[in-house]
PDB file of C-alpha atoms in Angstrom:
ATOM      1  CA  MET A   1     -29.718 -68.588 -54.609  1.00 51.00           C
ATOM      2  CA  THR A   2     -30.241 -72.158 -53.376  1.00 62.00           C
ATOM      3  CA  PRO A   3     -27.822 -74.564 -55.124  1.00 70.00           C
ATOM      4  CA  ILE A   4     -29.454 -77.080 -57.479  1.00 74.00           C
ATOM      5  CA  ASP A   5     -28.169 -80.641 -57.740  1.00 80.00           C
ATOM      6  CA  LEU A   6     -28.594 -81.584 -61.389  1.00 79.00           C
ATOM      7  CA  ASN A   7     -27.997 -85.219 -60.479  1.00 85.00           C
ATOM      8  CA  LEU A   8     -31.490 -85.150 -59.008  1.00 89.00           C
ATOM      9  CA  LEU A   9     -32.880 -84.313 -62.444  1.00 89.00           C
ATOM     10  CA  THR A  10     -31.362 -87.437 -63.989  1.00 89.00           C
ATOM     11  CA  ALA A  11     -32.461 -89.542 -61.011  1.00 91.00           C
ATOM     12  CA  LEU A  12     -36.051 -88.289 -61.278  1.00 92.00           C
ATOM     13  CA  ASP A  13     -36.115 -89.005 -65.010  1.00 90.00           C
ATOM     14  CA  ILE A  14     -34.999 -92.595 -64.456  1.00 91.00           C
ATOM     15  CA  LEU A  15     -37.327 -93.150 -61.469  1.00 91.00           C
ATOM     16  CA  LEU A  16     -40.338 -91.958 -63.446  1.00 91.00           C
ATOM     17  CA  ASN A  17     -39.300 -94.197 -66.330  1.00 89.00           C
ATOM     18  CA  GLU A  18     -38.575 -97.316 -64.274  1.00 89.00           C
ATOM     19  CA  ARG A  19     -41.149 -96.785 -61.514  1.00 90.00           C
ATOM     20  CA  SER A  20     -38.930 -98.949 -59.344  1.00 90.00           C
ATOM     21  CA  VAL A  21     -36.317 -97.913 -56.814  1.00 92.00           C
ATOM     22  CA  THR A  22     -34.357-101.129 -57.407  1.00 90.00           C
ATOM     23  CA  SER A  23     -34.349-100.840 -61.210  1.00 90.00           C
ATOM     24  CA  ALA A  24     -33.456 -97.136 -61.075  1.00 90.00           C
ATOM     25  CA  ALA A  25     -30.604 -97.924 -58.693  1.00 90.00           C
ATOM     26  CA  LYS A  26     -29.159-100.463 -61.143  1.00 89.00           C
ATOM     27  CA  ARG A  27     -29.240 -97.976 -64.016  1.00 88.00           C
ATOM     28  CA  LEU A  28     -27.471 -95.345 -61.951  1.00 88.00           C
ATOM     29  CA  GLY A  29     -24.979 -97.734 -60.374  1.00 88.00           C
ATOM     30  CA  LEU A  30     -26.310 -97.050 -56.862  1.00 89.00           C
ATOM     31  CA  SER A  31     -27.456 -99.250 -54.028  1.00 92.00           C
ATOM     32  CA  PRO A  32     -31.245 -99.479 -53.408  1.00 91.00           C
ATOM     33  CA  SER A  33     -30.806 -97.654 -50.098  1.00 93.00           C
ATOM     34  CA  ALA A  34     -28.923 -94.798 -51.791  1.00 92.00           C
ATOM     35  CA  MET A  35     -31.675 -94.615 -54.420  1.00 92.00           C
ATOM     36  CA  SER A  36     -34.302 -94.466 -51.679  1.00 92.00           C
ATOM     37  CA  ARG A  37     -32.473 -91.530 -50.085  1.00 94.00           C
ATOM     38  CA  THR A  38     -32.378 -89.796 -53.474  1.00 92.00           C
ATOM     39  CA  LEU A  39     -36.132 -90.264 -53.857  1.00 93.00           C
ATOM     40  CA  ALA A  40     -36.589 -88.762 -50.400  1.00 93.00           C
ATOM     41  CA  ARG A  41     -34.544 -85.712 -51.458  1.00 92.00           C
ATOM     42  CA  LEU A  42     -36.648 -85.365 -54.596  1.00 92.00           C
ATOM     43  CA  ARG A  43     -39.827 -85.406 -52.530  1.00 93.00           C
ATOM     44  CA  VAL A  44     -38.473 -82.608 -50.347  1.00 91.00           C
ATOM     45  CA  ALA A  45     -37.297 -80.597 -53.362  1.00 90.00           C
ATOM     46  CA  THR A  46     -40.590 -80.866 -55.273  1.00 91.00           C
ATOM     47  CA  GLY A  47     -42.969 -80.895 -52.303  1.00 92.00           C
ATOM     48  CA  ASP A  48     -44.712 -83.944 -53.741  1.00 93.00           C
ATOM     49  CA  PRO A  49     -44.521 -87.714 -53.031  1.00 93.00           C
ATOM     50  CA  LEU A  50     -43.867 -88.282 -56.760  1.00 92.00           C
ATOM     51  CA  LEU A  51     -44.021 -92.100 -56.570  1.00 92.00           C
ATOM     52  CA  VAL A  52     -46.286 -93.973 -54.162  1.00 93.00           C
ATOM     53  CA  ARG A  53     -46.755 -97.666 -53.525  1.00 89.00           C
ATOM     54  CA  ALA A  54     -49.655 -99.497 -55.160  1.00 86.00           C
ATOM     55  CA  GLY A  55     -49.323-103.145 -54.202  1.00 80.00           C
ATOM     56  CA  ARG A  56     -45.845-104.281 -55.257  1.00 79.00           C
ATOM     57  CA  THR A  57     -45.220-101.408 -57.663  1.00 83.00           C
ATOM     58  CA  LEU A  58     -44.802 -97.654 -57.518  1.00 89.00           C
ATOM     59  CA  VAL A  59     -47.164 -95.348 -59.378  1.00 91.00           C
ATOM     60  CA  PRO A  60     -46.641 -91.665 -60.157  1.00 91.00           C
ATOM     61  CA  THR A  61     -48.700 -88.965 -58.538  1.00 93.00           C
ATOM     62  CA  PRO A  62     -50.610 -86.544 -60.822  1.00 93.00           C
ATOM     63  CA  HIS A  63     -47.862 -83.973 -60.289  1.00 93.00           C
ATOM     64  CA  ALA A  64     -45.195 -86.522 -61.303  1.00 91.00           C
ATOM     65  CA  GLU A  65     -47.136 -87.391 -64.447  1.00 91.00           C
ATOM     66  CA  GLN A  66     -47.217 -83.708 -65.381  1.00 91.00           C
ATOM     67  CA  LEU A  67     -43.478 -83.451 -64.822  1.00 89.00           C
ATOM     68  CA  ALA A  68     -42.468 -86.633 -66.679  1.00 88.00           C
ATOM     69  CA  THR A  69     -42.107 -85.225 -70.199  1.00 87.00           C
ATOM     70  CA  ARG A  70     -40.475 -81.974 -69.053  1.00 89.00           C
ATOM     71  CA  VAL A  71     -38.064 -83.832 -66.791  1.00 89.00           C
ATOM     72  CA  HIS A  72     -37.027 -86.191 -69.574  1.00 87.00           C
ATOM     73  CA  LEU A  73     -36.315 -83.336 -71.988  1.00 86.00           C
ATOM     74  CA  LEU A  74     -34.440 -81.329 -69.353  1.00 88.00           C
ATOM     75  CA  ALA A  75     -32.326 -84.326 -68.340  1.00 85.00           C
ATOM     76  CA  ARG A  76     -31.533 -85.083 -71.965  1.00 82.00           C
ATOM     77  CA  ASP A  77     -30.525 -81.463 -72.641  1.00 81.00           C
ATOM     78  CA  ALA A  78     -28.389 -81.325 -69.490  1.00 80.00           C
ATOM     79  CA  ARG A  79     -26.537 -84.490 -70.509  1.00 77.00           C
ATOM     80  CA  SER A  80     -26.028 -83.067 -73.991  1.00 72.00           C
ATOM     81  CA  VAL A  81     -24.542 -79.832 -72.622  1.00 75.00           C
ATOM     82  CA  LEU A  82     -22.144 -81.723 -70.358  1.00 73.00           C
ATOM     83  CA  THR A  83     -21.048 -84.266 -72.999  1.00 67.00           C
ATOM     84  CA  PRO A  84     -18.290 -83.671 -75.596  1.00 63.00           C
ATOM     85  CA  PRO A  85     -19.660 -83.281 -79.152  1.00 61.00           C
ATOM     86  CA  THR A  86     -19.594 -86.525 -81.101  1.00 52.00           C
ATOM     87  CA  GLU A  87     -21.049 -85.600 -84.449  1.00 60.00           C
ATOM     88  CA  GLY A  88     -18.620 -85.493 -87.358  1.00 72.00           C
ATOM     89  CA  LEU A  89     -17.448 -82.272 -88.928  1.00 83.00           C
ATOM     90  CA  ASP A  90     -19.120 -81.658 -92.287  1.00 89.00           C
ATOM     91  CA  LEU A  91     -16.454 -79.807 -94.249  1.00 92.00           C
ATOM     92  CA  THR A  92     -18.656 -79.339 -97.308  1.00 91.00           C
ATOM     93  CA  SER A  93     -21.059 -77.142 -95.310  1.00 92.00           C
ATOM     94  CA  LEU A  94     -18.548 -75.520 -92.932  1.00 91.00           C
ATOM     95  CA  ASP A  95     -19.148 -71.763 -93.254  1.00 93.00           C
ATOM     96  CA  ARG A  96     -16.509 -69.963 -91.225  1.00 93.00           C
ATOM     97  CA  THR A  97     -13.880 -67.255 -91.465  1.00 94.00           C
ATOM     98  CA  PHE A  98     -10.469 -67.988 -89.947  1.00 94.00           C
ATOM     99  CA  THR A  99      -8.090 -65.159 -89.103  1.00 94.00           C
ATOM    100  CA  ILE A 100      -4.379 -65.997 -89.175  1.00 94.00           C
ATOM    101  CA  ARG A 101      -1.715 -63.616 -87.899  1.00 93.00           C
ATOM    102  CA  ALA A 102       1.623 -64.192 -89.605  1.00 91.00           C
ATOM    103  CA  ASN A 103       4.520 -62.240 -91.035  1.00 85.00           C
ATOM    104  CA  GLU A 104       4.696 -61.489 -94.737  1.00 83.00           C
ATOM    105  CA  GLY A 105       7.332 -64.175 -95.304  1.00 82.00           C
ATOM    106  CA  PHE A 106       4.978 -66.934 -94.167  1.00 87.00           C
ATOM    107  CA  VAL A 107       2.126 -65.491 -96.222  1.00 88.00           C
ATOM    108  CA  SER A 108       4.330 -65.348 -99.315  1.00 84.00           C
ATOM    109  CA  LEU A 109       5.566 -68.915 -98.858  1.00 85.00           C
ATOM    110  CA  PHE A 110       2.474 -70.775 -97.727  1.00 89.00           C
ATOM    111  CA  ALA A 111      -0.744 -68.762 -98.149  1.00 91.00           C
ATOM    112  CA  ALA A 112      -1.489 -69.927-101.697  1.00 91.00           C
ATOM    113  CA  ALA A 113      -1.015 -73.604-100.806  1.00 91.00           C
ATOM    114  CA  ILE A 114      -3.105 -73.240 -97.628  1.00 93.00           C
ATOM    115  CA  VAL A 115      -6.009 -71.514 -99.372  1.00 94.00           C
ATOM    116  CA  THR A 116      -5.994 -73.970-102.275  1.00 94.00           C
ATOM    117  CA  ALA A 117      -5.883 -77.119-100.136  1.00 93.00           C
ATOM    118  CA  ILE A 118      -8.413 -76.032 -97.533  1.00 94.00           C
ATOM    119  CA  THR A 119     -11.001 -74.607 -99.906  1.00 94.00           C
ATOM    120  CA  ARG A 120     -10.773 -77.834-101.904  1.00 94.00           C
ATOM    121  CA  GLU A 121     -12.133 -79.691 -98.859  1.00 93.00           C
ATOM    122  CA  ALA A 122     -14.195 -76.878 -97.299  1.00 94.00           C
ATOM    123  CA  PRO A 123     -15.369 -74.593-100.132  1.00 95.00           C
ATOM    124  CA  HIS A 124     -17.207 -72.138 -97.852  1.00 95.00           C
ATOM    125  CA  VAL A 125     -14.246 -71.369 -95.589  1.00 94.00           C
ATOM    126  CA  ARG A 126     -12.789 -67.856 -95.836  1.00 95.00           C
ATOM    127  CA  PHE A 127      -9.405 -66.515 -94.707  1.00 92.00           C
ATOM    128  CA  ARG A 128      -8.088 -63.271 -93.315  1.00 93.00           C
ATOM    129  CA  PHE A 129      -4.326 -62.982 -93.049  1.00 92.00           C
ATOM    130  CA  ALA A 130      -3.631 -60.280 -90.475  1.00 90.00           C
ATOM    131  CA  PRO A 131      -0.322 -58.401 -90.155  1.00 84.00           C
ATOM    132  CA  LYS A 132       1.968 -59.213 -87.242  1.00 80.00           C
ATOM    133  CA  PRO A 133       3.445 -55.986 -85.873  1.00 75.00           C
ATOM    134  CA  ASP A 134       4.380 -57.629 -82.549  1.00 75.00           C
ATOM    135  CA  LYS A 135       3.864 -60.722 -80.369  1.00 76.00           C
ATOM    136  CA  ASP A 136       1.051 -59.267 -78.248  1.00 81.00           C
ATOM    137  CA  ALA A 137      -1.242 -62.137 -77.190  1.00 83.00           C
ATOM    138  CA  THR A 138      -4.285 -59.899 -76.618  1.00 85.00           C
ATOM    139  CA  PRO A 139      -5.893 -60.600 -80.045  1.00 88.00           C
ATOM    140  CA  LEU A 140      -5.685 -64.354 -79.377  1.00 87.00           C
ATOM    141  CA  ARG A 141      -7.179 -63.901 -75.920  1.00 87.00           C
ATOM    142  CA  GLU A 142      -9.963 -61.647 -77.213  1.00 86.00           C
ATOM    143  CA  GLY A 143     -10.782 -63.919 -80.133  1.00 88.00           C
ATOM    144  CA  THR A 144     -10.001 -61.481 -82.961  1.00 91.00           C
ATOM    145  CA  ILE A 145      -7.237 -63.880 -84.069  1.00 92.00           C
ATOM    146  CA  ASP A 146      -7.876 -67.627 -84.484  1.00 93.00           C
ATOM    147  CA  LEU A 147      -4.334 -68.736 -85.165  1.00 94.00           C
ATOM    148  CA  GLU A 148      -0.880 -67.197 -84.959  1.00 92.00           C
ATOM    149  CA  VAL A 149       2.286 -68.309 -86.733  1.00 92.00           C
ATOM    150  CA  GLY A 150       5.670 -67.649 -85.175  1.00 86.00           C
ATOM    151  CA  THR A 151       8.046 -68.519 -82.387  1.00 84.00           C
ATOM    152  CA  THR A 152       6.583 -69.289 -78.972  1.00 77.00           C
ATOM    153  CA  GLY A 153       7.484 -67.100 -76.012  1.00 68.00           C
ATOM    154  CA  ALA A 154       6.908 -66.735 -72.297  1.00 56.00           C
ATOM    155  CA  SER A 155       4.499 -63.794 -72.560  1.00 60.00           C
ATOM    156  CA  ALA A 156       1.404 -65.994 -72.983  1.00 72.00           C
ATOM    157  CA  PRO A 157       2.039 -69.301 -71.213  1.00 80.00           C
ATOM    158  CA  GLU A 158      -1.583 -70.462 -71.489  1.00 84.00           C
ATOM    159  CA  MET A 159      -1.501 -70.607 -75.288  1.00 87.00           C
ATOM    160  CA  ARG A 160      -1.503 -73.967 -77.056  1.00 89.00           C
ATOM    161  CA  SER A 161       1.124 -74.517 -79.741  1.00 90.00           C
ATOM    162  CA  LEU A 162       2.016 -76.980 -82.495  1.00 90.00           C
ATOM    163  CA  LEU A 163       5.453 -77.094 -84.113  1.00 91.00           C
ATOM    164  CA  ILE A 164       5.168 -76.892 -87.902  1.00 89.00           C
ATOM    165  CA  LEU A 165       8.718 -76.365 -89.154  1.00 87.00           C
ATOM    166  CA  ARG A 166      12.311 -75.775 -88.186  1.00 88.00           C
ATOM    167  CA  ASP A 167      14.291 -73.092 -89.953  1.00 89.00           C
ATOM    168  CA  ARG A 168      17.627 -71.300 -89.674  1.00 91.00           C
ATOM    169  CA  PHE A 169      19.104 -67.983 -90.690  1.00 93.00           C
ATOM    170  CA  ILE A 170      21.226 -67.696 -93.805  1.00 94.00           C
ATOM    171  CA  GLY A 171      22.760 -64.826 -95.733  1.00 95.00           C
ATOM    172  CA  ALA A 172      21.370 -63.624 -99.064  1.00 94.00           C
ATOM    173  CA  ALA A 173      23.219 -61.533-101.649  1.00 95.00           C
ATOM    174  CA  ARG A 174      22.563 -60.562-105.250  1.00 94.00           C
ATOM    175  CA  LEU A 175      23.905 -62.809-107.966  1.00 93.00           C
ATOM    176  CA  GLY A 176      27.456 -61.766-108.802  1.00 93.00           C
ATOM    177  CA  HIS A 177      28.078 -60.112-105.410  1.00 95.00           C
ATOM    178  CA  PRO A 178      31.847 -59.941-104.613  1.00 94.00           C
ATOM    179  CA  LEU A 179      31.233 -61.701-101.287  1.00 94.00           C
ATOM    180  CA  LEU A 180      30.233 -64.849-103.187  1.00 93.00           C
ATOM    181  CA  GLN A 181      33.398 -64.977-105.284  1.00 92.00           C
ATOM    182  CA  ARG A 182      35.774 -66.248-102.570  1.00 91.00           C
ATOM    183  CA  PRO A 183      35.526 -68.524 -99.500  1.00 92.00           C
ATOM    184  CA  MET A 184      33.329 -67.070 -96.759  1.00 92.00           C
ATOM    185  CA  THR A 185      34.963 -65.945 -93.519  1.00 94.00           C
ATOM    186  CA  PRO A 186      33.472 -64.066 -90.551  1.00 95.00           C
ATOM    187  CA  GLN A 187      35.572 -61.001 -91.370  1.00 95.00           C
ATOM    188  CA  ARG A 188      34.643 -60.893 -95.067  1.00 95.00           C
ATOM    189  CA  TYR A 189      30.976 -61.298 -94.101  1.00 96.00           C
ATOM    190  CA  ALA A 190      31.127 -58.575 -91.448  1.00 94.00           C
ATOM    191  CA  ASP A 191      32.928 -56.129 -93.742  1.00 94.00           C
ATOM    192  CA  CYS A 192      29.907 -55.966 -96.081  1.00 95.00           C
ATOM    193  CA  GLY A 193      27.061 -53.545 -95.580  1.00 95.00           C
ATOM    194  CA  HIS A 194      23.990 -55.302 -94.166  1.00 96.00           C
ATOM    195  CA  VAL A 195      20.215 -54.936 -94.287  1.00 96.00           C
ATOM    196  CA  VAL A 196      18.236 -56.525 -91.457  1.00 94.00           C
ATOM    197  CA  ALA A 197      14.544 -57.122 -90.844  1.00 91.00           C
ATOM    198  CA  SER A 198      13.212 -56.140 -87.433  1.00 89.00           C
ATOM    199  CA  ARG A 199       9.688 -55.222 -86.399  1.00 82.00           C
ATOM    200  CA  ARG A 200      11.092 -53.514 -83.296  1.00 82.00           C
ATOM    201  CA  GLY A 201      13.831 -51.648 -85.158  1.00 85.00           C
ATOM    202  CA  SER A 202      16.662 -53.525 -83.462  1.00 88.00           C
ATOM    203  CA  TRP A 203      20.139 -53.089 -84.957  1.00 90.00           C
ATOM    204  CA  THR A 204      21.539 -56.324 -83.533  1.00 89.00           C
ATOM    205  CA  GLY A 205      20.497 -59.953 -83.248  1.00 89.00           C
ATOM    206  CA  PRO A 206      21.805 -63.514 -82.802  1.00 90.00           C
ATOM    207  CA  VAL A 207      24.322 -63.235 -85.627  1.00 94.00           C
ATOM    208  CA  ASP A 208      25.826 -60.111 -84.057  1.00 93.00           C
ATOM    209  CA  GLU A 209      26.201 -61.925 -80.745  1.00 93.00           C
ATOM    210  CA  ALA A 210      27.995 -64.797 -82.479  1.00 94.00           C
ATOM    211  CA  LEU A 211      30.324 -62.367 -84.309  1.00 94.00           C
ATOM    212  CA  HIS A 212      30.991 -60.460 -81.096  1.00 93.00           C
ATOM    213  CA  ASP A 213      32.151 -63.676 -79.420  1.00 93.00           C
ATOM    214  CA  ILE A 214      35.015 -63.893 -81.912  1.00 94.00           C
ATOM    215  CA  GLY A 215      35.780 -60.173 -81.854  1.00 94.00           C
ATOM    216  CA  VAL A 216      34.078 -59.166 -85.105  1.00 94.00           C
ATOM    217  CA  THR A 217      31.382 -56.525 -85.697  1.00 94.00           C
ATOM    218  CA  ARG A 218      29.263 -56.188 -88.809  1.00 94.00           C
ATOM    219  CA  ARG A 219      28.002 -52.895 -90.247  1.00 93.00           C
ATOM    220  CA  VAL A 220      24.211 -52.701 -90.434  1.00 95.00           C
ATOM    221  CA  VAL A 221      23.223 -49.993 -92.919  1.00 96.00           C
ATOM    222  CA  THR A 222      19.455 -50.438 -93.125  1.00 95.00           C
ATOM    223  CA  ILE A 223      16.584 -51.784 -90.995  1.00 95.00           C
ATOM    224  CA  VAL A 224      13.312 -52.770 -92.664  1.00 94.00           C
ATOM    225  CA  PRO A 225      10.077 -54.222 -91.222  1.00 88.00           C
ATOM    226  CA  GLY A 226      10.138 -57.608 -92.964  1.00 87.00           C
ATOM    227  CA  PHE A 227      12.300 -60.215 -94.659  1.00 90.00           C
ATOM    228  CA  LEU A 228      10.811 -59.632 -98.114  1.00 89.00           C
ATOM    229  CA  ASP A 229      11.833 -55.972 -97.876  1.00 91.00           C
ATOM    230  CA  ALA A 230      15.359 -57.007 -96.910  1.00 93.00           C
ATOM    231  CA  MET A 231      15.532 -59.406 -99.857  1.00 92.00           C
ATOM    232  CA  SER A 232      14.334 -56.717-102.253  1.00 93.00           C
ATOM    233  CA  ILE A 233      17.056 -54.319-101.133  1.00 95.00           C
ATOM    234  CA  ALA A 234      19.752 -57.017-101.274  1.00 95.00           C
ATOM    235  CA  ARG A 235      18.694 -57.926-104.808  1.00 94.00           C
ATOM    236  CA  GLN A 236      19.175 -54.326-105.984  1.00 94.00           C
ATOM    237  CA  SER A 237      22.316 -53.351-104.057  1.00 95.00           C
ATOM    238  CA  ASP A 238      25.532 -54.641-102.508  1.00 95.00           C
ATOM    239  CA  LEU A 239      23.918 -54.941 -99.076  1.00 96.00           C
ATOM    240  CA  VAL A 240      23.692 -58.450 -97.646  1.00 96.00           C
ATOM    241  CA  ALA A 241      20.428 -59.637 -96.101  1.00 95.00           C
ATOM    242  CA  LEU A 242      19.875 -61.968 -93.166  1.00 94.00           C
ATOM    243  CA  VAL A 243      16.774 -64.118 -93.743  1.00 92.00           C
ATOM    244  CA  PRO A 244      15.307 -67.519 -92.810  1.00 90.00           C
ATOM    245  CA  ARG A 245      16.365 -70.258 -95.200  1.00 89.00           C
ATOM    246  CA  SER A 246      12.721 -70.903 -96.138  1.00 85.00           C
ATOM    247  CA  CYS A 247      12.488 -67.421 -97.675  1.00 85.00           C
ATOM    248  CA  LEU A 248      14.866 -68.497-100.456  1.00 83.00           C
ATOM    249  CA  ARG A 249      12.862 -71.549-101.419  1.00 73.00           C
ATOM    250  CA  ASP A 250      13.288 -72.442-105.082  1.00 63.00           C
ATOM    251  CA  GLY A 251      10.590 -71.025-107.322  1.00 58.00           C
ATOM    252  CA  GLN A 252       9.666 -68.132-105.062  1.00 66.00           C
ATOM    253  CA  VAL A 253       9.501 -64.815-106.918  1.00 60.00           C
ATOM    254  CA  ALA A 254      11.049 -63.022-103.926  1.00 63.00           C
ATOM    255  CA  ALA A 255      14.108 -65.286-104.136  1.00 71.00           C
ATOM    256  CA  GLN A 256      14.856 -64.602-107.791  1.00 81.00           C
ATOM    257  CA  GLY A 257      18.125 -62.765-108.383  1.00 88.00           C
ATOM    258  CA  LEU A 258      19.472 -63.779-104.979  1.00 91.00           C
ATOM    259  CA  LYS A 259      21.836 -66.471-103.785  1.00 92.00           C
ATOM    260  CA  GLY A 260      21.727 -67.829-100.265  1.00 92.00           C
ATOM    261  CA  PHE A 261      24.808 -68.845 -98.319  1.00 94.00           C
ATOM    262  CA  ASP A 262      25.547 -70.372 -94.924  1.00 94.00           C
ATOM    263  CA  LEU A 263      26.569 -67.915 -92.259  1.00 95.00           C
ATOM    264  CA  PRO A 264      30.208 -68.100 -91.138  1.00 94.00           C
ATOM    265  CA  VAL A 265      29.084 -68.238 -87.480  1.00 94.00           C
ATOM    266  CA  PRO A 266      26.501 -70.464 -85.765  1.00 92.00           C
ATOM    267  CA  THR A 267      23.083 -69.046 -84.859  1.00 91.00           C
ATOM    268  CA  PRO A 268      20.169 -70.616 -82.949  1.00 89.00           C
ATOM    269  CA  GLU A 269      17.658 -72.734 -84.846  1.00 89.00           C
ATOM    270  CA  LEU A 270      14.284 -71.141 -85.569  1.00 88.00           C
ATOM    271  CA  THR A 271      11.268 -73.184 -84.425  1.00 89.00           C
ATOM    272  CA  ILE A 272       8.043 -72.011 -86.053  1.00 90.00           C
ATOM    273  CA  SER A 273       4.753 -72.984 -84.426  1.00 91.00           C
ATOM    274  CA  LEU A 274       1.027 -72.483 -84.719  1.00 93.00           C
ATOM    275  CA  MET A 275      -0.456 -70.895 -81.596  1.00 92.00           C
ATOM    276  CA  TRP A 276      -4.072 -70.624 -80.442  1.00 92.00           C
ATOM    277  CA  HIS A 277      -6.094 -69.880 -77.324  1.00 91.00           C
ATOM    278  CA  PRO A 278      -7.145 -72.855 -75.141  1.00 90.00           C
ATOM    279  CA  ARG A 279     -10.850 -72.109 -75.634  1.00 89.00           C
ATOM    280  CA  LEU A 280     -10.463 -73.277 -79.253  1.00 90.00           C
ATOM    281  CA  ASP A 281      -8.549 -76.430 -78.351  1.00 88.00           C
ATOM    282  CA  ALA A 282     -11.541 -78.795 -78.598  1.00 84.00           C
ATOM    283  CA  ASP A 283     -13.386 -76.953 -81.368  1.00 89.00           C
ATOM    284  CA  PRO A 284     -13.707 -79.526 -84.229  1.00 90.00           C
ATOM    285  CA  ALA A 285     -13.429 -76.978 -87.043  1.00 92.00           C
ATOM    286  CA  HIS A 286     -10.444 -75.211 -85.525  1.00 93.00           C
ATOM    287  CA  ARG A 287      -8.730 -78.528 -84.791  1.00 92.00           C
ATOM    288  CA  TRP A 288      -9.136 -79.615 -88.414  1.00 93.00           C
ATOM    289  CA  PHE A 289      -7.967 -76.204 -89.667  1.00 94.00           C
ATOM    290  CA  ARG A 290      -4.755 -76.058 -87.648  1.00 93.00           C
ATOM    291  CA  GLN A 291      -3.880 -79.693 -88.314  1.00 93.00           C
ATOM    292  CA  LYS A 292      -4.362 -79.119 -92.045  1.00 93.00           C
ATOM    293  CA  ILE A 293      -2.066 -76.092 -92.002  1.00 93.00           C
ATOM    294  CA  ALA A 294       0.561 -77.996 -90.018  1.00 92.00           C
ATOM    295  CA  GLU A 295       0.447 -80.852 -92.543  1.00 91.00           C
ATOM    296  CA  LEU A 296       0.834 -78.454 -95.473  1.00 89.00           C
ATOM    297  CA  CYS A 297       3.768 -76.604 -93.904  1.00 87.00           C
ATOM    298  CA  ARG A 298       5.576 -79.810 -93.001  1.00 84.00           C
ATOM    299  CA  THR A 299       5.216 -81.356 -96.444  1.00 82.00           C
ATOM    300  CA  THR A 300       5.919 -78.279 -98.584  1.00 72.00           C
ATOM    301  CA  PRO A 301       9.512 -78.492 -99.899  1.00 62.00           C
TER     302      PRO A 301
END
């Protein structure tokens, strides 16, 4: 297939409008000689003189007159395709479903606030909160997921991300638990039975590494898929749960009957981000949606 220079389309549109090589050159920021060479290329491409001299002016040939309207519309459409959208986003008429992949802790903490705030501004927007069994980036790449909430990793370096909150692990035990009656030490903490949340079924994590560094090992009795499950078991037993601090936010039903406490060993900070595929980066609706969620998460106590 012979390559097509779309710049010729714009040049022809302006030449037919101006009917002057000099005037067309000024509009395109070219020299008159460069404009003359462009006209020569157009004549070769179309097989028609297009513009011919009549005294001191140029007049279009019959073929050029037939092309004028089509060329103008084509040039306008080409410029529109290759220009970033400028029209404002009308939230009142936005009709779109956004799919968010997040763990059950995030859904429990923030979903109600997100749905309430966003539907207040965009009443026709719908949500689908999808489960997060792993960190596989394929759904983001394939477009079945619009936004993911979690910690960023190296498995999908092309993904865009936006930090929404910083969190840290704490312990959680039922009210009246013997562990809470005396000062916390690494050994007293490790001697308790523990329930941990792990999608991959891992028995150890950052807190175990920190305990190991000082020669202490904790006894993990139970592994569950999510933090809410761990909190439920801790509330009804003497097992101690390890959960993000945000899970014990005041007023949350899941936090009732539990008391959080600082761990007796340091653990890495948790950085929670929104992640999306680059193809959605410039989409006005998606940009508004993710920025709104980030604002809500950052301002929620």
